[in-house]
Amino acid sequence: MNIQMKQRYIFSVLLLLCSACQQEEWAQPEADSSDAIRFAAPSITVEKLTRSTFHNAFPTGGTFGVLGYCVPYQRGSDTEMDWASGSAYWGNKSGNAFPDVFFNQAVTYDGSACTYNFENSGGPRKWYNTTDDAAATSPDSYRYTFFAYYPMDAFTVESPASATTRGVPKLTFTMPFTETGDVATELDDTQTSDAMVSVVYNHLRTTGNVGFNFSHIMTGLGFAVNNYNYGGDDETVTVKKVTLSGNFTRSITIDFSKNTNEDGFYTYSGTYPGTYAIYNNEEGLAVAPNSSVPLIGDRHLLLLSNATDGTYFGKDVKVQVEYIYGRQEKIATAERPSQFQPRAGVRYTAQLNFVGETFALNFIAADNEFWEDGGDSDVSIQ
């Protein structure tokens, strides 16, 4: 299996899990009507490979966007609805589908329940029913499909163009940094949100609340220091600064009109230049011989990983470490090892390993089962 197919498979599995999510019972506000569409408290997919994730519970106060579909247009018409096809499965009606249920609807989770204001009505939308929709044909058998994306304001709905326009969802997430600038510009990683998506296919009204099971589309990267030297204080490594710089991948587009294993299902575009300061302290972080610091800076960066063209985090991306060893100040730089192929939804640790005069950069998935070894072949020490 080639690299691109392997990456697509892993990312596709995350999204396919969204459609297979179980409906769970959560506390919900009482509906004004039994016909109201309600959303269950959202959950997040945590697999064996990705169990060390970014958000492991949906954030309280978080707002996600929703596109909802049910009754398609009649073939050849952009105004007449095909009420008899409301019960059709998504795959059989997606070609004529438009977001008749929700278009870029904001839904907020308050920690126990989801709320939204449908078209400024002051409350939720109703399921199709024969009282309000006289043309509806056996609406209890209608199948609804919902696409959700978080955070809502970080995504652009490329398709459909409006609430009345045909179109299967095409969503673009963009990092909060501009394409122009200089690599030396310091980037504020706290501006980056943990982007996630979810899909619920062919949901019946009788099933109850709609439950989204979100999957991460970003990659986490943290940094650790290991001092493998044995001896006295002269073997101490004092880390003063760690940076990650380059031209980073800026946007990802997910096109749900394509199959998950098809070229173009997800594409990446653009880069943004800059430098992330992982750790910066003039006094430095002293790492004694035969000891480790598991996570310097106390955080993981959230990055997009472009597996389609093999650039992954971006172009000319490198790690630079300023440190003191043997009373001498040194600078080491390293690029991403070719065998390190970061995957969506996985949190990695870049291990800064010191053995005598040798500096090695290794990568490990956070579940301690999937190792990516970079060795020291691409390391430069001054």
Coordinates of C-alpha atoms in Angstrom, one line a residue:
M1 CA 0.0 0.0 0.0
N2 CA 1.5 3.3 -1.0
I3 CA 1.9 6.3 1.4
Q4 CA -1.0 8.3 0.0
M5 CA -3.5 5.3 0.1
K6 CA -2.4 4.5 3.7
Q7 CA -3.0 8.1 4.9
R8 CA -6.3 8.3 3.1
Y9 CA -7.4 5.0 4.6
I10 CA -6.7 6.1 8.2
F11 CA -8.4 9.5 7.7
S12 CA -11.4 7.8 6.0
V13 CA -11.8 5.3 8.9
L14 CA -12.2 8.3 11.2
L15 CA -15.0 9.7 9.1
L16 CA -16.7 6.4 8.5
L17 CA -17.0 6.0 12.2
C18 CA -19.0 9.2 12.3
S19 CA -21.8 7.5 10.3
A20 CA -21.8 4.5 12.5
C21 CA -22.1 6.4 15.8
Q22 CA -24.5 5.0 18.4
Q23 CA -27.4 7.0 19.7
E24 CA -27.0 7.6 23.4
E25 CA -29.5 9.0 25.9
W26 CA -28.5 12.4 27.3
A27 CA -30.3 15.0 29.3
Q28 CA -32.2 17.2 27.0
P29 CA -34.4 20.3 27.5
E30 CA -38.1 19.5 27.1
A31 CA -39.2 20.1 23.6
D32 CA -42.1 22.4 22.9
S33 CA -43.3 19.8 20.4
S34 CA -42.7 16.1 20.0
D35 CA -41.9 17.0 16.4
A36 CA -38.8 19.0 17.3
I37 CA -35.4 18.0 16.0
R38 CA -33.0 17.7 19.0
F39 CA -29.3 17.0 19.1
A40 CA -27.8 14.7 21.8
A41 CA -24.7 15.8 23.6
P42 CA -21.9 15.2 21.1
S43 CA -19.1 12.7 21.6
I44 CA -15.7 12.3 20.2
T45 CA -14.2 9.2 18.5
V46 CA -11.3 7.8 20.5
E47 CA -9.8 4.7 18.8
K48 CA -6.8 2.6 20.0
L49 CA -4.6 4.5 17.6
T50 CA -6.0 7.9 18.6
R51 CA -7.0 7.4 22.2
S52 CA -4.5 10.1 23.3
T53 CA -6.4 12.9 21.6
F54 CA -6.8 16.6 21.8
H55 CA -10.4 17.1 23.1
N56 CA -11.6 13.9 24.7
A57 CA -14.9 15.4 25.4
F58 CA -16.8 18.0 23.4
P59 CA -16.0 21.5 24.9
T60 CA -18.7 23.1 26.9
G61 CA -19.8 26.3 25.1
G62 CA -18.5 25.0 21.8
T63 CA -20.6 25.8 18.7
F64 CA -20.7 23.5 15.7
G65 CA -22.3 24.0 12.3
V66 CA -24.8 21.6 10.8
L67 CA -26.0 20.9 7.2
G68 CA -29.2 18.8 7.2
Y69 CA -30.8 16.9 4.3
C70 CA -34.0 14.9 3.8
V71 CA -36.3 15.6 0.9
P72 CA -34.5 16.2 -2.5
Y73 CA -35.6 18.1 -5.5
Q74 CA -37.4 16.4 -8.3
R75 CA -35.0 15.4 -11.1
G76 CA -34.5 18.4 -13.5
S77 CA -36.1 20.9 -11.1
D78 CA -34.5 23.4 -8.7
T79 CA -37.8 24.3 -7.0
E80 CA -40.1 21.3 -6.8
M81 CA -39.5 18.8 -4.0
D82 CA -39.7 15.1 -4.5
W83 CA -41.7 14.3 -1.4
A84 CA -41.9 10.6 -2.2
S85 CA -38.1 10.3 -2.0
G86 CA -37.8 11.5 1.6
S87 CA -37.6 7.9 2.7
A88 CA -34.8 7.1 0.3
Y89 CA -31.3 6.3 1.5
W90 CA -28.7 9.1 1.2
G91 CA -26.8 7.3 -1.6
N92 CA -30.0 7.2 -3.7
K93 CA -31.0 10.8 -3.4
S94 CA -27.7 12.8 -2.8
G95 CA -27.5 13.7 -6.5
N96 CA -30.7 15.9 -6.2
A97 CA -30.2 16.8 -2.5
F98 CA -30.2 20.3 -1.1
P99 CA -30.0 21.4 2.6
D100 CA -33.7 21.5 3.1
V101 CA -33.4 20.8 6.8
F102 CA -30.5 22.9 8.0
F103 CA -28.0 25.2 6.2
N104 CA -25.0 26.2 8.2
Q105 CA -27.1 26.0 11.4
A106 CA -25.3 27.0 14.6
V107 CA -25.7 24.5 17.5
T108 CA -24.2 25.2 20.9
Y109 CA -23.4 22.6 23.6
D110 CA -23.8 23.9 27.1
G111 CA -22.2 21.0 28.9
S112 CA -25.4 18.9 29.2
A113 CA -27.5 19.6 26.1
C114 CA -27.4 21.1 22.6
T115 CA -29.5 24.2 21.8
Y116 CA -30.1 26.1 18.6
N117 CA -32.4 28.8 17.2
F118 CA -33.8 27.8 13.9
E119 CA -34.3 30.7 11.5
N120 CA -34.7 33.1 14.5
S121 CA -37.9 31.2 15.5
G122 CA -36.7 31.1 19.1
G123 CA -36.6 27.3 19.1
P124 CA -35.8 24.1 17.2
R125 CA -37.0 23.0 13.8
K126 CA -39.6 20.3 13.5
W127 CA -39.3 17.0 11.7
Y128 CA -41.4 16.8 8.6
N129 CA -45.0 15.9 9.4
T130 CA -48.3 15.8 7.6
T131 CA -49.8 18.7 9.7
D132 CA -47.2 21.3 8.6
D133 CA -46.2 19.6 5.4
A134 CA -49.3 18.4 3.6
A135 CA -47.3 17.0 0.7
A136 CA -45.2 14.8 2.9
T137 CA -45.5 11.1 2.2
S138 CA -45.2 8.9 5.3
P139 CA -42.8 11.3 7.0
D140 CA -42.1 8.9 9.9
S141 CA -40.1 6.8 7.3
Y142 CA -38.1 9.8 6.1
R143 CA -34.3 9.4 6.3
Y144 CA -32.3 12.5 7.3
T145 CA -28.6 13.0 6.9
F146 CA -26.6 15.5 8.9
F147 CA -23.1 16.9 8.5
A148 CA -21.5 18.7 11.4
Y149 CA -18.2 20.6 11.7
Y150 CA -16.4 22.2 14.7
P151 CA -15.5 25.0 15.3
M152 CA -18.2 26.5 13.1
D153 CA -16.4 29.8 12.4
A154 CA -13.2 28.1 11.3
F155 CA -15.0 26.2 8.4
T156 CA -16.2 27.5 5.1
V157 CA -19.2 25.8 3.4
E158 CA -18.0 25.6 -0.2
S159 CA -21.0 23.6 -1.3
P160 CA -23.9 24.0 -1.3
A161 CA -23.9 27.7 -2.0
S162 CA -27.2 28.4 -0.2
A163 CA -30.2 26.7 1.6
T164 CA -32.0 26.2 -1.8
T165 CA -29.0 25.1 -3.9
R166 CA -28.3 21.5 -4.8
G167 CA -25.1 20.2 -3.4
V168 CA -23.4 17.6 -1.3
P169 CA -21.3 19.2 1.4
K170 CA -17.8 20.4 0.6
L171 CA -16.2 21.9 3.7
T172 CA -12.9 23.7 4.1
F173 CA -11.1 24.2 7.4
T174 CA -8.4 27.0 7.3
M175 CA -5.7 27.7 9.9
P176 CA -5.9 31.2 11.5
F177 CA -2.8 32.4 9.8
T178 CA -2.2 34.4 6.6
E179 CA -0.4 33.0 3.5
T180 CA 1.9 36.1 3.4
G181 CA 4.7 37.0 5.8
D182 CA 8.1 35.7 6.8
V183 CA 9.3 32.4 8.3
A184 CA 10.7 34.4 11.2
T185 CA 7.3 35.7 12.2
E186 CA 6.3 34.1 15.6
L187 CA 3.0 32.1 15.5
D188 CA 0.5 32.0 18.4
D189 CA -0.5 28.4 18.5
T190 CA -3.3 29.2 21.0
Q191 CA -5.3 30.6 18.1
T192 CA -5.7 27.2 16.5
S193 CA -8.8 25.2 17.4
D194 CA -9.1 21.5 17.5
A195 CA -11.0 21.0 14.2
M196 CA -13.5 18.0 14.0
V197 CA -16.2 16.7 11.7
S198 CA -19.0 14.2 12.0
V199 CA -21.7 12.6 9.8
V200 CA -25.0 10.9 10.7
Y201 CA -26.5 9.1 7.7
N202 CA -30.1 8.0 7.2
H203 CA -31.4 9.0 10.6
L204 CA -35.1 8.3 11.3
R205 CA -37.3 10.6 13.3
T206 CA -38.3 7.6 15.4
T207 CA -34.7 7.0 16.4
G208 CA -34.8 10.1 18.6
N209 CA -32.1 12.7 19.2
V210 CA -29.4 13.1 16.6
G211 CA -26.0 12.1 18.1
F212 CA -22.8 13.3 16.5
N213 CA -19.6 11.4 17.1
F214 CA -16.8 13.8 16.1
S215 CA -13.4 12.9 14.6
H216 CA -10.3 15.0 14.7
I217 CA -8.9 16.1 11.3
M218 CA -5.7 17.6 12.7
T219 CA -2.4 16.2 14.1
G220 CA -0.9 16.9 17.5
L221 CA 2.8 17.5 18.0
G222 CA 4.5 17.8 21.4
F223 CA 8.1 17.9 22.4
A224 CA 10.1 15.9 25.0
V225 CA 13.7 15.9 26.1
N226 CA 15.7 12.8 27.0
N227 CA 19.2 13.0 28.4
Y228 CA 20.7 9.5 27.9
N229 CA 24.1 10.5 29.3
Y230 CA 25.5 9.0 32.5
G231 CA 27.8 10.9 34.8
G232 CA 28.0 14.0 36.8
D233 CA 26.7 17.5 36.4
D234 CA 28.9 18.1 33.4
E235 CA 26.6 15.7 31.5
T236 CA 23.6 17.9 32.1
V237 CA 21.8 19.3 29.1
T238 CA 20.2 22.7 29.5
V239 CA 17.6 23.5 26.8
K240 CA 17.1 27.2 26.2
K241 CA 14.9 27.3 23.2
V242 CA 13.0 25.0 20.9
T243 CA 11.3 26.2 17.7
L244 CA 9.4 24.7 14.8
S245 CA 9.6 26.8 11.6
G246 CA 8.7 26.6 8.0
N247 CA 5.8 27.0 5.6
F248 CA 3.0 25.0 7.1
T249 CA 0.0 23.4 5.5
R250 CA -2.9 25.9 5.7
S251 CA -6.2 24.4 4.6
I252 CA -8.0 21.1 4.2
T253 CA -11.1 20.6 2.0
I254 CA -13.4 17.6 2.6
D255 CA -15.6 16.7 -0.4
F256 CA -18.5 14.4 0.6
S257 CA -19.6 14.0 -3.0
K258 CA -16.7 11.6 -3.4
N259 CA -16.1 8.2 -1.8
T260 CA -13.8 8.1 1.2
N261 CA -11.2 6.1 -0.8
E262 CA -11.4 8.3 -3.9
D263 CA -8.9 10.9 -5.0
G264 CA -10.2 14.3 -4.1
F265 CA -12.2 13.2 -1.1
Y266 CA -9.9 15.5 0.9
T267 CA -7.4 18.0 -0.5
Y268 CA -5.0 20.4 1.0
S269 CA -4.1 23.9 -0.2
G270 CA -1.9 26.9 0.7
T271 CA 0.8 27.4 3.3
Y272 CA 1.5 29.9 6.0
P273 CA 5.0 31.0 7.0
G274 CA 6.2 31.3 10.6
T275 CA 7.9 30.0 13.7
Y276 CA 6.3 28.3 16.6
A277 CA 8.2 28.8 19.9
I278 CA 7.8 25.6 21.8
Y279 CA 10.0 26.7 24.6
N280 CA 12.0 29.9 25.2
N281 CA 13.7 30.6 28.5
E282 CA 17.1 32.3 28.8
E283 CA 17.8 30.5 32.1
G284 CA 17.0 27.2 30.4
L285 CA 15.5 23.9 31.3
A286 CA 18.2 21.7 33.0
V287 CA 17.8 18.0 32.2
A288 CA 20.0 15.9 34.5
P289 CA 21.9 12.8 33.2
N290 CA 19.7 9.8 32.8
S291 CA 16.4 11.8 33.1
S292 CA 13.6 13.1 30.9
V293 CA 11.2 15.9 30.6
P294 CA 8.0 14.4 29.0
L295 CA 6.4 17.5 27.6
I296 CA 8.3 20.8 27.3
G297 CA 6.0 23.9 27.0
D298 CA 3.1 21.8 28.5
R299 CA 1.2 21.7 25.2
H300 CA 0.9 20.1 21.8
L301 CA 0.8 22.0 18.6
L302 CA -2.2 21.4 16.3
L303 CA -1.2 21.1 12.7
L304 CA -2.6 19.9 9.3
S305 CA -0.7 17.0 7.8
N306 CA -0.8 16.8 4.0
A307 CA -0.3 13.2 3.0
T308 CA -1.6 13.6 -0.6
D309 CA 1.7 15.2 -1.8
G310 CA 4.0 14.0 0.9
T311 CA 4.8 17.4 2.4
Y312 CA 2.8 16.6 5.6
F313 CA 3.3 19.5 8.0
G314 CA 4.5 21.7 5.1
K315 CA 7.6 22.8 3.2
D316 CA 11.0 23.4 4.7
V317 CA 9.7 22.6 8.2
K318 CA 12.5 22.1 10.7
V319 CA 13.1 21.8 14.4
Q320 CA 15.8 24.0 16.0
V321 CA 17.1 23.5 19.5
E322 CA 19.4 25.9 21.4
Y323 CA 21.1 24.2 24.4
I324 CA 24.1 24.0 26.6
Y325 CA 26.2 20.8 26.9
G326 CA 29.6 20.6 28.5
R327 CA 29.5 24.3 29.2
Q328 CA 29.3 25.0 25.5
E329 CA 26.3 26.6 23.8
K330 CA 25.1 24.7 20.8
I331 CA 22.4 24.9 18.1
A332 CA 20.9 21.7 16.5
T333 CA 18.5 21.7 13.6
A334 CA 16.6 18.8 12.1
E335 CA 14.0 18.3 9.3
R336 CA 11.1 15.9 9.4
P337 CA 12.6 12.4 8.8
S338 CA 11.2 10.9 5.6
Q339 CA 9.9 7.9 7.5
F340 CA 7.8 10.0 9.8
Q341 CA 4.4 10.3 8.1
P342 CA 2.1 12.0 10.6
R343 CA -1.6 11.1 10.5
A344 CA -4.8 12.9 11.1
G345 CA -6.3 12.4 14.5
V346 CA -3.0 11.2 16.2
R347 CA -0.9 13.0 18.8
Y348 CA 2.8 12.6 18.4
T349 CA 5.8 13.4 20.6
A350 CA 9.0 14.7 19.0
Q351 CA 11.7 13.3 21.3
L352 CA 14.9 15.5 21.5
N353 CA 17.4 12.8 22.5
F354 CA 20.9 13.6 23.7
V355 CA 23.7 11.0 23.9
G356 CA 27.1 12.5 24.5
E357 CA 27.7 14.9 21.6
T358 CA 25.0 13.3 19.5
F359 CA 21.6 14.8 19.1
A360 CA 18.8 12.6 17.6
L361 CA 15.2 13.5 16.7
N362 CA 12.7 10.7 17.0
F363 CA 8.9 10.7 16.8
I364 CA 6.5 8.5 18.8
A365 CA 2.7 8.3 18.7
A366 CA 1.3 9.2 22.1
D367 CA -0.2 5.7 22.7
N368 CA 3.4 4.3 22.9
E369 CA 2.7 1.7 20.3
F370 CA 3.5 3.3 17.0
W371 CA 7.1 4.5 16.7
E372 CA 8.4 6.8 14.0
D373 CA 12.3 6.9 14.2
G374 CA 14.2 9.7 12.5
G375 CA 17.7 8.8 13.7
D376 CA 20.3 11.5 13.5
S377 CA 21.0 11.5 9.7
D378 CA 19.3 14.8 9.1
V379 CA 20.6 16.6 12.2
S380 CA 23.0 19.5 12.0
I381 CA 24.8 20.7 15.2
Q382 CA 26.8 23.9 15.5

